[in-house]
Coordinates of C-alpha atoms in Angstrom, one line a residue:
Q174 CA 0.0 0.0 0.0
V175 CA 1.2 3.5 -0.9
Q176 CA -0.5 6.7 0.0
L177 CA 0.0 9.8 -2.2
V178 CA -0.6 13.3 -0.9
E179 CA -0.5 16.3 -3.2
S180 CA 0.1 19.8 -2.1
G181 CA 1.0 23.2 -3.5
G182 CA -2.2 24.2 -5.2
D183 CA -3.3 27.8 -4.9
L184 CA -4.9 30.8 -6.6
V185 CA -2.4 32.5 -8.9
Q186 CA -2.5 35.2 -11.5
P187 CA -2.0 34.4 -15.2
G188 CA 1.7 34.3 -16.0
G189 CA 2.5 33.2 -12.4
S190 CA 4.1 30.0 -11.1
L191 CA 3.3 27.2 -8.8
R192 CA 5.1 24.1 -7.6
L193 CA 3.1 21.1 -6.8
S194 CA 4.3 18.2 -4.7
C195 CA 3.3 14.6 -4.7
A196 CA 4.6 12.9 -1.5
A197 CA 4.5 9.1 -1.0
S198 CA 4.2 7.2 2.2
S199 CA 6.7 4.5 1.1
S200 CA 10.2 4.5 -0.3
I201 CA 9.1 1.9 -2.9
F202 CA 7.7 4.9 -4.7
S203 CA 11.2 5.4 -6.1
T204 CA 11.0 2.3 -8.1
S205 CA 7.9 3.4 -10.1
G206 CA 6.9 5.9 -12.7
V207 CA 4.7 8.8 -11.6
N208 CA 2.2 10.8 -13.6
W209 CA 0.4 14.1 -13.0
Y210 CA -3.1 14.4 -14.3
R211 CA -5.6 17.3 -14.1
Q212 CA -9.3 17.6 -14.3
A213 CA -11.2 20.9 -15.0
P214 CA -14.9 21.3 -14.2
G215 CA -17.0 19.6 -16.8
R216 CA -14.0 18.2 -18.6
Q217 CA -12.4 14.7 -18.7
R218 CA -9.3 14.0 -16.8
E219 CA -6.1 15.0 -18.8
W220 CA -2.6 13.6 -18.5
V221 CA -0.1 16.4 -17.9
A222 CA 3.3 14.9 -17.4
G223 CA 5.2 11.7 -16.4
I224 CA 8.5 10.7 -15.0
S225 CA 10.0 7.3 -15.0
S226 CA 11.8 5.6 -12.1
G227 CA 15.0 6.5 -14.0
G228 CA 14.1 10.1 -14.4
S229 CA 13.0 10.2 -18.0
T230 CA 10.2 12.8 -18.5
S231 CA 7.4 13.4 -20.9
Y232 CA 4.8 16.2 -21.2
A233 CA 1.5 16.9 -22.8
D234 CA 1.8 19.4 -25.7
S235 CA -0.4 21.8 -23.8
V236 CA 2.2 22.2 -21.0
K237 CA 5.5 21.5 -22.8
G238 CA 8.0 24.2 -22.2
R239 CA 6.1 25.6 -19.2
F240 CA 5.9 22.7 -16.8
T241 CA 8.8 20.7 -15.4
I242 CA 8.4 17.3 -13.6
S243 CA 11.1 16.1 -11.3
R244 CA 11.6 13.6 -8.5
D245 CA 13.5 13.5 -5.2
N246 CA 13.8 9.8 -4.3
A247 CA 15.4 10.6 -1.0
K248 CA 12.2 12.4 0.0
N249 CA 9.8 10.1 -1.8
T250 CA 8.5 13.1 -3.7
V251 CA 7.7 14.1 -7.2
L252 CA 7.4 17.8 -8.1
L253 CA 5.6 19.6 -10.8
Q254 CA 7.0 23.1 -11.5
M255 CA 4.4 25.1 -13.4
N256 CA 5.4 28.4 -15.0
S257 CA 3.7 30.9 -17.3
L258 CA 0.3 29.7 -16.0
K259 CA -2.8 30.3 -18.0
A260 CA -6.5 30.3 -17.2
E261 CA -6.9 27.1 -19.0
D262 CA -4.5 25.4 -16.5
T263 CA -7.2 25.8 -13.9
A264 CA -8.0 22.3 -12.6
V265 CA -7.6 19.8 -9.8
Y266 CA -4.2 18.2 -10.2
S267 CA -3.6 14.6 -9.1
C268 CA -0.6 12.3 -9.1
N269 CA -0.7 8.6 -9.6
T270 CA 1.6 5.6 -9.7
Y271 CA 1.4 1.9 -10.5
L272 CA 2.8 -0.5 -8.0
G273 CA 2.3 -4.2 -7.4
G274 CA -0.4 -4.4 -10.0
K275 CA -2.4 -1.5 -8.7
F276 CA -2.9 2.1 -9.4
Y277 CA -2.7 4.6 -6.6
W278 CA -4.0 8.1 -6.6
G279 CA -3.8 11.1 -4.4
Q280 CA -6.7 13.3 -3.4
G281 CA -5.7 16.1 -5.7
T282 CA -4.8 19.8 -5.2
Q283 CA -6.7 22.7 -6.7
V284 CA -5.0 25.1 -9.0
T285 CA -6.8 28.2 -10.0
V286 CA -5.4 30.7 -12.5
S287 CA -7.3 33.9 -12.5
S288 CA -6.8 37.7 -12.3

């Protein structure tokens, strides 16, 4: 069993930055890939970014060049640095991982981009 807890969501103006954190309850987290997803009201959940256990990263086209995913295995944490935020980035952001044949999700953190 792994518990994931996201934090760092906030209200920010367009053009601003936020850093989201996904903290895991177990060090086994370091052996798995991690993804960030987001879901805006009335829309389907959307994949945002992913990082492998070895540190390889990938991004959705909508965030490429603005968001950076990274991991700190010593702290069992995956970060999502979000820069140049736009109103369309407003959503609940959640992280997930796949371990032992099961998907694990956090509860999500709200990001609101508005002036």
